[in-house]
Short mmCIF file of C-alpha atoms and ligand atoms in Angstrom, two decimals:
data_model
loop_
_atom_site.label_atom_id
_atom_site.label_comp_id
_atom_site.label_asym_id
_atom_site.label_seq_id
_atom_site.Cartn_x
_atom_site.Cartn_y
_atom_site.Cartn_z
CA UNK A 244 78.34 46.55 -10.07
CA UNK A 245 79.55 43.95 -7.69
CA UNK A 246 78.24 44.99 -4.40
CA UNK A 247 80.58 43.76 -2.05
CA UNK A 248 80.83 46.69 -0.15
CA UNK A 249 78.65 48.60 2.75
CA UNK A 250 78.35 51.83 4.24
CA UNK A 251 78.66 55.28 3.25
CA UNK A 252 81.97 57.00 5.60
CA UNK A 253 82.63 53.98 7.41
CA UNK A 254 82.70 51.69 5.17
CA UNK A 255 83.66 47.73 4.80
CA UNK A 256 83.98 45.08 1.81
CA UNK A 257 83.66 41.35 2.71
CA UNK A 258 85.74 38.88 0.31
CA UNK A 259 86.37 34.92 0.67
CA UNK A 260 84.22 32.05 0.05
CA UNK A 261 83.48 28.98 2.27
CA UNK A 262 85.98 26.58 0.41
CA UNK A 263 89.13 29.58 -0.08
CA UNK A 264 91.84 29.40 1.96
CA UNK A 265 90.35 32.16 3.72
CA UNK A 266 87.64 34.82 3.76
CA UNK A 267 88.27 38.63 5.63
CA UNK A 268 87.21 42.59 5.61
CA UNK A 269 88.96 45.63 4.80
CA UNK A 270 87.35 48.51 6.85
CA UNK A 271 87.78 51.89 5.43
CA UNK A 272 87.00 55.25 7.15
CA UNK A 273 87.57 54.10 10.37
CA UNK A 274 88.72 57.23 12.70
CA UNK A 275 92.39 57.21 13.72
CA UNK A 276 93.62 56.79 17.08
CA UNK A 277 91.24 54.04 18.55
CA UNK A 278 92.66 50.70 20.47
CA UNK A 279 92.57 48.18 18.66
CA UNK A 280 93.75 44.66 18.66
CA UNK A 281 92.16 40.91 17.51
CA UNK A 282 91.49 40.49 21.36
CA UNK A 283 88.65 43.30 20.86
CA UNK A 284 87.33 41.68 17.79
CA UNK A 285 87.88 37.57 18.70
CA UNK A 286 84.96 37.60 21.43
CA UNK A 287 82.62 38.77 18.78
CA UNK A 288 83.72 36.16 16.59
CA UNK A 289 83.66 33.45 19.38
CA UNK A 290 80.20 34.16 19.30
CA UNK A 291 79.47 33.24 16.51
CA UNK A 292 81.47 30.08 15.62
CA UNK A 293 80.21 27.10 14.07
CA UNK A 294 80.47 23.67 16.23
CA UNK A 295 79.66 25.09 19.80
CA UNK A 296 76.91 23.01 20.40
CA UNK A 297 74.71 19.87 18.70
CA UNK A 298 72.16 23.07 17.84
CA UNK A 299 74.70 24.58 15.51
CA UNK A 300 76.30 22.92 12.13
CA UNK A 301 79.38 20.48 13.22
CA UNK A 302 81.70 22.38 10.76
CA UNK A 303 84.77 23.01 12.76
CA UNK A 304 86.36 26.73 12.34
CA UNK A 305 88.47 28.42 15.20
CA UNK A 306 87.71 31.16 12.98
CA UNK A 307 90.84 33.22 14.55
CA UNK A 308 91.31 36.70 13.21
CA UNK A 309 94.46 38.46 12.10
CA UNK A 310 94.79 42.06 12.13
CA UNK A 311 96.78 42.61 8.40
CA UNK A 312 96.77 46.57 8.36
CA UNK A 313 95.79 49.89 9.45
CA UNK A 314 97.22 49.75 12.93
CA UNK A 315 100.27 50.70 14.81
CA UNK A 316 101.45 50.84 18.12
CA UNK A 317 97.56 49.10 19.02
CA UNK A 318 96.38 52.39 17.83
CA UNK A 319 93.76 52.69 14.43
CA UNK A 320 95.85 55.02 11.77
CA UNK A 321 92.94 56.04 9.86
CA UNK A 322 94.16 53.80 7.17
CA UNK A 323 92.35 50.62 5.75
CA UNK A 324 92.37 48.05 8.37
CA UNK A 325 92.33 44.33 6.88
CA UNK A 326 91.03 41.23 8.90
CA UNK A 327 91.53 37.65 7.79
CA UNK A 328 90.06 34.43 8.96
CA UNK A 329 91.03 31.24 7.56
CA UNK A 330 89.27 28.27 6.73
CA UNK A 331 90.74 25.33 7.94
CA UNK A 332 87.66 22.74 7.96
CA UNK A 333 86.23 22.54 4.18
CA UNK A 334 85.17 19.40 2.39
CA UNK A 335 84.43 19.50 -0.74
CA UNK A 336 83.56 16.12 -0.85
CA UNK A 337 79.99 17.10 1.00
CA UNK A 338 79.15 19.63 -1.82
CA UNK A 339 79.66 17.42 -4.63
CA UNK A 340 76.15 16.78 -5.72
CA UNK A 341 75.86 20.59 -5.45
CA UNK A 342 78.16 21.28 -8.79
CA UNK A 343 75.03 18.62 -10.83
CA UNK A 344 71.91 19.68 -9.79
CA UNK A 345 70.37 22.84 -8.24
CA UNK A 346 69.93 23.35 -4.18
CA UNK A 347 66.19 24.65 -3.19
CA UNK A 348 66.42 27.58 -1.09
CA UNK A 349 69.50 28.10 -1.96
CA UNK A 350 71.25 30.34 -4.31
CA UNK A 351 73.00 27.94 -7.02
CA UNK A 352 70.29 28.25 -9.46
CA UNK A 353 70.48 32.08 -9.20
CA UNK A 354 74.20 32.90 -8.81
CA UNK A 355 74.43 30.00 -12.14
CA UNK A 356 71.74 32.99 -13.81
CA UNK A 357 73.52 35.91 -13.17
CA UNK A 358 77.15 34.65 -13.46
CA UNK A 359 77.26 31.63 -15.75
CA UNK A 360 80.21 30.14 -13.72
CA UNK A 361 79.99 29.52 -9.87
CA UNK A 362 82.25 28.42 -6.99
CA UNK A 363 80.01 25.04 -5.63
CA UNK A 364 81.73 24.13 -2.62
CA UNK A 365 79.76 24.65 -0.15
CA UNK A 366 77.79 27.40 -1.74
CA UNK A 367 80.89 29.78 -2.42
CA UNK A 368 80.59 33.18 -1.89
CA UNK A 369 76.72 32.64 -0.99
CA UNK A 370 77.59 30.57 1.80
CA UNK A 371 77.07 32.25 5.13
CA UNK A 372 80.83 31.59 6.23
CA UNK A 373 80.78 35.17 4.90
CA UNK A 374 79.19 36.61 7.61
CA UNK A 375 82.44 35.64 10.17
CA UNK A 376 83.77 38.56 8.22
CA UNK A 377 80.91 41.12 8.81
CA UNK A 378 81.20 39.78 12.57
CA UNK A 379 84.93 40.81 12.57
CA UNK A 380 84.22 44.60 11.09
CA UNK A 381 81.28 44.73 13.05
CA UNK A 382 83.93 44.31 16.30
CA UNK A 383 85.51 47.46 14.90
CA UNK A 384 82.21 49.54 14.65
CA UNK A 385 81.32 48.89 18.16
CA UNK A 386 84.79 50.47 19.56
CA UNK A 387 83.88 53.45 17.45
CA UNK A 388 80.48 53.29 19.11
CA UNK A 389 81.41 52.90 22.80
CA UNK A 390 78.33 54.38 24.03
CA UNK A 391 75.77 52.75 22.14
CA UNK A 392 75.13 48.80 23.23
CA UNK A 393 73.86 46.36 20.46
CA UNK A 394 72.56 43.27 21.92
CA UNK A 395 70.28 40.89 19.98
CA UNK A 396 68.27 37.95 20.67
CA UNK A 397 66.42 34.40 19.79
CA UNK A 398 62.72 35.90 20.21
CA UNK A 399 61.07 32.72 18.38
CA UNK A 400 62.32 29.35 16.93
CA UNK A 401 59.68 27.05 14.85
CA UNK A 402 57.03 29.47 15.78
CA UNK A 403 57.24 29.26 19.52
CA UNK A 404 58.05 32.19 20.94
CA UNK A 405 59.98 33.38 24.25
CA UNK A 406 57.37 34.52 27.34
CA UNK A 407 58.01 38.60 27.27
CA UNK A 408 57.37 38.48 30.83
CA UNK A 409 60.40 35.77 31.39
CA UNK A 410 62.80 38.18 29.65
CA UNK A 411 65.99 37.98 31.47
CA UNK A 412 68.91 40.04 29.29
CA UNK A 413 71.93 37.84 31.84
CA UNK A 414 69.85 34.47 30.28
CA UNK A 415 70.81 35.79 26.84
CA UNK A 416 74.57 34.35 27.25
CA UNK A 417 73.73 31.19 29.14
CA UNK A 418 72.28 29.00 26.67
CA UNK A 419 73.15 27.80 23.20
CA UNK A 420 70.12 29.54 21.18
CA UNK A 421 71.23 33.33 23.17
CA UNK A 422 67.39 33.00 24.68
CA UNK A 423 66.62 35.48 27.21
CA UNK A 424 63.62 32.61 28.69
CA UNK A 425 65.33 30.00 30.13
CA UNK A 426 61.92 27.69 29.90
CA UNK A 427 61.65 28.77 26.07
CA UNK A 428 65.54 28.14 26.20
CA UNK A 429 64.10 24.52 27.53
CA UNK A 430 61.66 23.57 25.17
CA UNK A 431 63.33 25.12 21.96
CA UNK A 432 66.26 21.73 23.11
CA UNK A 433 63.93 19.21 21.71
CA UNK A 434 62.25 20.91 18.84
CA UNK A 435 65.57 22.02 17.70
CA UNK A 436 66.92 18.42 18.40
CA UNK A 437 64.22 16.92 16.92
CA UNK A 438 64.60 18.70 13.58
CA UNK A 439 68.54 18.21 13.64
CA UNK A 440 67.87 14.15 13.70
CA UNK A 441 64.56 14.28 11.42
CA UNK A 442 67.83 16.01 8.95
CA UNK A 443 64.63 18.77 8.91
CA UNK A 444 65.04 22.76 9.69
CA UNK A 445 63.11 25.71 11.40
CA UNK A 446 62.78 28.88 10.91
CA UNK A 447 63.26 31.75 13.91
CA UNK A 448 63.25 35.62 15.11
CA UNK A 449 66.12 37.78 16.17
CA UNK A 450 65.83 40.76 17.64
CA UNK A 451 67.97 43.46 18.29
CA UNK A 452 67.89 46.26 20.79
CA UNK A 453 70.58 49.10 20.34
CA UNK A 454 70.55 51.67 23.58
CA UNK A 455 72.71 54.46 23.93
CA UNK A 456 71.89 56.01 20.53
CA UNK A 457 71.41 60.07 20.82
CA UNK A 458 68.79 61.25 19.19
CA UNK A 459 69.68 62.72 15.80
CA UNK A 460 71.88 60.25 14.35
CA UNK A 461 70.42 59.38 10.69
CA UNK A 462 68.69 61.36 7.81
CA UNK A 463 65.20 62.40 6.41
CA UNK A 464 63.89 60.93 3.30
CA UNK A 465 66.74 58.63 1.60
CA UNK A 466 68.41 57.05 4.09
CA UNK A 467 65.95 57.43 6.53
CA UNK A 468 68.03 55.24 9.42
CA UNK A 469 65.15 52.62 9.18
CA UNK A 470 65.66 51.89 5.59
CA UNK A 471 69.83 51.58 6.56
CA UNK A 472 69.08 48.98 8.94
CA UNK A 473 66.72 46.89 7.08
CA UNK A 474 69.07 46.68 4.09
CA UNK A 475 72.31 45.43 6.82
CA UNK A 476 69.75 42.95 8.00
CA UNK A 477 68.18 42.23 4.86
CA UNK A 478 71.93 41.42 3.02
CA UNK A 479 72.25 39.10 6.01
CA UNK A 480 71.89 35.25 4.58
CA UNK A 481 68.59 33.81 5.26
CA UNK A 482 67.29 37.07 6.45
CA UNK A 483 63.28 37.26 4.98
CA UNK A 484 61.84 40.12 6.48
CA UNK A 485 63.03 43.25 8.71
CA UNK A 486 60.79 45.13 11.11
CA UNK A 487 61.30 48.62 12.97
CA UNK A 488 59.86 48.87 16.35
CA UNK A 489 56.28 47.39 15.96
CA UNK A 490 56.34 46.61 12.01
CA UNK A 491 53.45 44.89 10.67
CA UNK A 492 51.80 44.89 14.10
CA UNK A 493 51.71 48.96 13.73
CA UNK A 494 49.31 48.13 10.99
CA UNK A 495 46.39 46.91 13.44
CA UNK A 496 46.87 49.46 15.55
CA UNK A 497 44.93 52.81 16.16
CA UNK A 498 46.98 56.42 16.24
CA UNK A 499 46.08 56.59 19.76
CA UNK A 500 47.37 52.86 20.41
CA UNK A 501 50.60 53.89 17.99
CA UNK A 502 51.39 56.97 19.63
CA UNK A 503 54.56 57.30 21.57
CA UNK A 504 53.20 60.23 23.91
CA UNK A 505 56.03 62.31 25.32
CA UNK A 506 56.35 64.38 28.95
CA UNK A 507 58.84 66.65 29.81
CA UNK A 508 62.29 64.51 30.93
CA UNK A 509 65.40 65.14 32.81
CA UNK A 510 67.13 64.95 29.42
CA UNK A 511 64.60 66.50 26.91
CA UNK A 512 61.43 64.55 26.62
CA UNK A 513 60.50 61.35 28.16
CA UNK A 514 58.84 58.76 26.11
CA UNK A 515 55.58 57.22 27.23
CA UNK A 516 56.04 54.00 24.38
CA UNK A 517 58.14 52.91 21.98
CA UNK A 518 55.73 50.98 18.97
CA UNK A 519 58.62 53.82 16.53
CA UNK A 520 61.18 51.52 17.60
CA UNK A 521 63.55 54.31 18.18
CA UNK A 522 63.45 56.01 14.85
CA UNK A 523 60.82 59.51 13.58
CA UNK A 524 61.56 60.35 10.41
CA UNK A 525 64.64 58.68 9.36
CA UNK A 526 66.48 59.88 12.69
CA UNK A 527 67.17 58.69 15.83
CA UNK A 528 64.55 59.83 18.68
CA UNK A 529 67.40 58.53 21.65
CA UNK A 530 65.04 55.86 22.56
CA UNK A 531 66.51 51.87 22.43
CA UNK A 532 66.47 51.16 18.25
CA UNK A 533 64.53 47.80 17.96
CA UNK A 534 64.83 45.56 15.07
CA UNK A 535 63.18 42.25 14.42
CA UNK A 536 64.67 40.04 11.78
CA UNK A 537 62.87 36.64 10.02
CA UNK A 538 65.44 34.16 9.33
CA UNK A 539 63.95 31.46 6.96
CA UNK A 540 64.38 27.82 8.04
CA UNK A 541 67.65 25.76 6.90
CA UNK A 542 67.62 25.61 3.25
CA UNK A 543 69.60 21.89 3.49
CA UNK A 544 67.32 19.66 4.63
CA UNK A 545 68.20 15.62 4.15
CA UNK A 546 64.54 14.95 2.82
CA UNK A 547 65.07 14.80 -0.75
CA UNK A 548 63.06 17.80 -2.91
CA UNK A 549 62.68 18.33 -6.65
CA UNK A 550 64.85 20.73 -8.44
CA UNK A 551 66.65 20.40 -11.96
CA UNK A 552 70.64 19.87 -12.94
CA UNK A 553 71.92 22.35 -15.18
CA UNK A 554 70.96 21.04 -17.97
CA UNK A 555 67.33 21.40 -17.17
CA UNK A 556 66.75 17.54 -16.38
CA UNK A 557 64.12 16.92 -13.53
CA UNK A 558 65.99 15.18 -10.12
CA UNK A 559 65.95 15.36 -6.37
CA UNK A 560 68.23 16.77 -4.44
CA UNK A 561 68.92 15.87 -0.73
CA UNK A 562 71.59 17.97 1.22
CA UNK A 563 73.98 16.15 3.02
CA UNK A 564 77.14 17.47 4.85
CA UNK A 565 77.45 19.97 8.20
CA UNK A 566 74.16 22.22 8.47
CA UNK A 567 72.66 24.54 11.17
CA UNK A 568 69.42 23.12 11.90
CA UNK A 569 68.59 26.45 12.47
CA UNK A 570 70.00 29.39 11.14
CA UNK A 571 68.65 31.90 13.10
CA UNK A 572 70.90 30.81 16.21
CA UNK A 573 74.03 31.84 14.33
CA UNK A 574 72.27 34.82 13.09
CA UNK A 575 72.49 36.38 16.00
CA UNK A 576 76.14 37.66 16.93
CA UNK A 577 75.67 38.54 12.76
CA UNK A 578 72.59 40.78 13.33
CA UNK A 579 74.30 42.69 16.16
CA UNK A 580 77.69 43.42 13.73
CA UNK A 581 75.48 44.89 10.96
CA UNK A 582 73.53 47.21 13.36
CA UNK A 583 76.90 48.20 14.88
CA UNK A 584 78.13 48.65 11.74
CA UNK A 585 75.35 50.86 10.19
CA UNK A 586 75.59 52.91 13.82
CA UNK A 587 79.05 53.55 13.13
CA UNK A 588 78.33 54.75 9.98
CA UNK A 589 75.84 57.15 11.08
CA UNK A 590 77.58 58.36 14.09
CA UNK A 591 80.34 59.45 11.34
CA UNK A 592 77.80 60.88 8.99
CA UNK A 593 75.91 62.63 11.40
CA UNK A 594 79.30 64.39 12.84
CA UNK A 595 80.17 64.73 9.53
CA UNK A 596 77.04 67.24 8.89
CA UNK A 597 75.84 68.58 12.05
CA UNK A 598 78.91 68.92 13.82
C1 LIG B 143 75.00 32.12 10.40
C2 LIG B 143 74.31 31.46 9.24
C3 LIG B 143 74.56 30.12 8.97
C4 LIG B 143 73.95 29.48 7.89
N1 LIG B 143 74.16 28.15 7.70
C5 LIG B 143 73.46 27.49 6.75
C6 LIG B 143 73.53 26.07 6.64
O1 LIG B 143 74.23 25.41 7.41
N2 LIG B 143 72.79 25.49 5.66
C7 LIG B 143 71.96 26.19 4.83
O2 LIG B 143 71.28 25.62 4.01
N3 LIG B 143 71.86 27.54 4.92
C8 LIG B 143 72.60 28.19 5.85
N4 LIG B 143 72.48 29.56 5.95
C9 LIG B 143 71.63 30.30 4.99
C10 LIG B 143 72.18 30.30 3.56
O3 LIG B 143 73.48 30.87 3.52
C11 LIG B 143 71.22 31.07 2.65
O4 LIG B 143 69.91 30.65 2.87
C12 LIG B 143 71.53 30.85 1.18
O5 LIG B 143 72.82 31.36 0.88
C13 LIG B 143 70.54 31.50 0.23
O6 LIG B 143 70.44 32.87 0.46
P1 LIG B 143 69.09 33.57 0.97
O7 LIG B 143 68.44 32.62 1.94
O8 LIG B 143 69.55 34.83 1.64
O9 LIG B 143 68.22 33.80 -0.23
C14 LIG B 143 73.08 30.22 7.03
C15 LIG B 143 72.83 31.59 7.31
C16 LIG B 143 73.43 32.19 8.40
C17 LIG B 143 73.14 33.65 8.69
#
C-alpha cells in the first residue's frame, strides 16, 4: 500500500516532491455546486509560504495554485478537482551531501529501508514542500464547511510558552510566528533569531481551535473523531505528539476536576468546561474541538552530528542549504487544512448516515 491518500467520502491524494517540477492534490468527493476558484484557496496558501520572514526558511516559492479540473462555470461538478503548485526555487546543489550519507531526524535512512531507491533532493517526497498541497485541499474543505471556523496557533516555541491571559485571537495574524501574545510574539524574535544564526533549531506547540462544529459529527468506537484528527496531525511532517482537549494533563486530574458539568442551554445543554476538548465518545459534543500538536525542532541543524553513508561507514553530517529554524511556525496554516479537511469529511459522513 502506498498511502498517499486521506479521508473516507471526501477524500484527497497529495503527489510531488520538493525538487519535481511541481507537487498538487486531486480532491475526490467533493459535493457539486460549491464556488470555487484559486482566489478561495491562494490566501490559505499565502499563509503558509516559505520566505515571509528571517523566522521562516529563505527558500523562495510563490507557491501559486492552478485549478486543473472538476470545475465549471466557478461552480464544483462533483468531479475530481486537481490543484497544482509548481516549484520554481530548487537547488539541488544544497542537498548534495544528502545522496552520501544519512540526515538525523530526518527520513533518508528510513525511506533508503523501505524503498531501496530514494529521490535526495531536498528530502523528496519526505520533504514538507508536500504539505503546500494539503494547504490547497484543505482551502476546499473549509468552503464545504462554511460554518465551522478552524483557526490554529503558536502556543509555545523552545519551551516558552504564550501568557493564556494575553490571548488576543486579532494578534494571531500580526506577527510572523501567528502568536496570539504579542510580548511572547516579542521574546520568541530573539530566541528564534538566535537559533537561526547559531544554524541551531527549536521545537514548538500549535494549537487548533475548530468552533462551529454541531454536535454529532463523528463515530463511536473506530473512528472515534479524536483518533481522525490525531492521525491528520500526526501524518503532518515533524508532528510528535497530538492531544485532544486536555491530553496528558487529563491524566493528573480528578473526575470532579475532568468533568465538563452541563446546565440546561438555549440550544440544548450548556457546558460548564471543556478539559473533552469538544469530543464524548468519538462524536462531536458542539463545543470548540481543541487540538494541540508537538512539532519536533528542525531536523537540519549546521552543527555537524554522527550518522553513517550508505554503505555503513561512520561520518558527520552537517545540513546546509534553506531551513526553518523552526518548523512549527509553518506548521500552522498546515494544522488548520488537515482539521478542515477531516471536518469535511465528517460533515459528509455524518449526512451520509444520519441524514
Ligand atoms: C511546514 C514545515 C516545514 C519544514 N521545513 C523543514 C526544514 O526546513 N528543515 C528540516 O529539517 N525539516 C523541516 N520540516 C520537517 C521535516 O520535513 C521532517 O522532520 C522530516 O521529513 C522527517 O519526518 P518526521 O519528522 O515526520 O519523522 C518541516 C516541516 C513542516 C511541517
Amino acid at each position: 500500500m502506498s498511502y498517499n491518500t486521506f479521508g473516507r467520502v471526501f477524500r484527497f491524494t497529495t503527489w510531488g516532491e520538493s525538487h519535481g517540477p511541481a507537487l498538487g492534490a486531486v480532491v475526490d468527493g467533493c459535493p457539486p455546486g460549491i464556488a470555487l476558484s484559486e482566489d478561495d484557496i491562494q490566501p490559505w496558501l499565502d499563509r503558509r509560504r516559505p520566505g515571509q520572514s528571517r523566522f521562516t526558511t529563505q527558500r523562495r516559492e510563490p507557491d501559486q495554485v492552478r485549478l486543473l479540473s472538476g470545475v465549471f462555470e466557478g461552480r464544483t461538478t462533483g468531479t475530481p478537482i486537481s490543484l497544482m503548485i509548481e516549484n520554481v526555487d530548487q537547488r539541488s546543489k544544497d542537498y548534495s551531501n544528502v545522496a552520501l550519507a544519512y540526515r538525523p531526524g530526518h527520513a533518508d535512512y528510513a525511506y533508503d529501508a523501505k524503498y531501496g531507491f530514494r529521490d535526495y533532493r531536498g528530502g523528496g517526497r519526505s520533504s514538507a514542500r508536500e504539505t503546500a498541497a494539503r494547504v490547497a485541499a484543505g482551502a476546499v474543505a473549509r468552503l464545504v464547511v462554511p460554518q465551522v471556523r478552524v483557526r490554529a496557533w503558536v502556543e509555545a516555541i523552545g519551551g516558552d510558552a504564550i501568557d493564556p491571559a494575553a490571548f488576543d485571537d486579532a494578534a494571531i495574524d500580526t506577527n510572523p510566528f501567528f502568536c496570539p501574545d504579542p510580548a511572547a510574539a516579542a521574546r520568541w524574535e530573539e530566541t528564534v533569531d538566535a537559533a537561526r544564526k547559531a544554524g541551531s533549531s527549536l521545537g514548538a506547540v500549535v494549537v487548533c481551535e475548530a468552533t462551529g462544529v454541531p454536535a454529532g459529527w463523528g463515530a463511536p468506537l473506530y473512528a472515534k473523531l479524536d483518533s481522525e484528527l490525531a492521525a491528520a496531525c500526526m501524518s503532518i511532517n515533524a508532528v510528535k505528539g497530538v492531544e485532544i482537549g486536555d491530553g496528558f494533563a487529563a491524566a493528573a486530574l480528578s473526575g470532579e476536576q475532568n468533568a465538563d458539568a452541563m446546565r440546561p442551554g438555549a440550544d440544548g445543554p450548556a457546558f460548564l468546561a471543556n478539559h473533552a476538548g469538544g469530543i464524548a465518545g468519538g462524536i462531536a459534543t458542539g463545543q470548540p474541538i481543541r487540538v494541540r500538536v508537538a512539532f519536533k525542532p528542525t531536523s537540519s541543524i549546521l552543527t555537524p552530528v554522527e550518522t553513517v553513508t550508505r554503505e555503513g561507514e561512520a561520518t558527520e553530517i552537517a545540513t546546509k542549504g534553506r531551513h526553518d529554524p523552526c518548523v512549527g511556525i509553518r506548521g500552522v496554516p498546515v494544522v488548520e487544512a488537515m482539521i478542515a479537511l477531516v471536518l469535511a469529511d465528517q460533515a459528509l459522513l455524518h449526512r451520509a448516515q444520519c441524514g
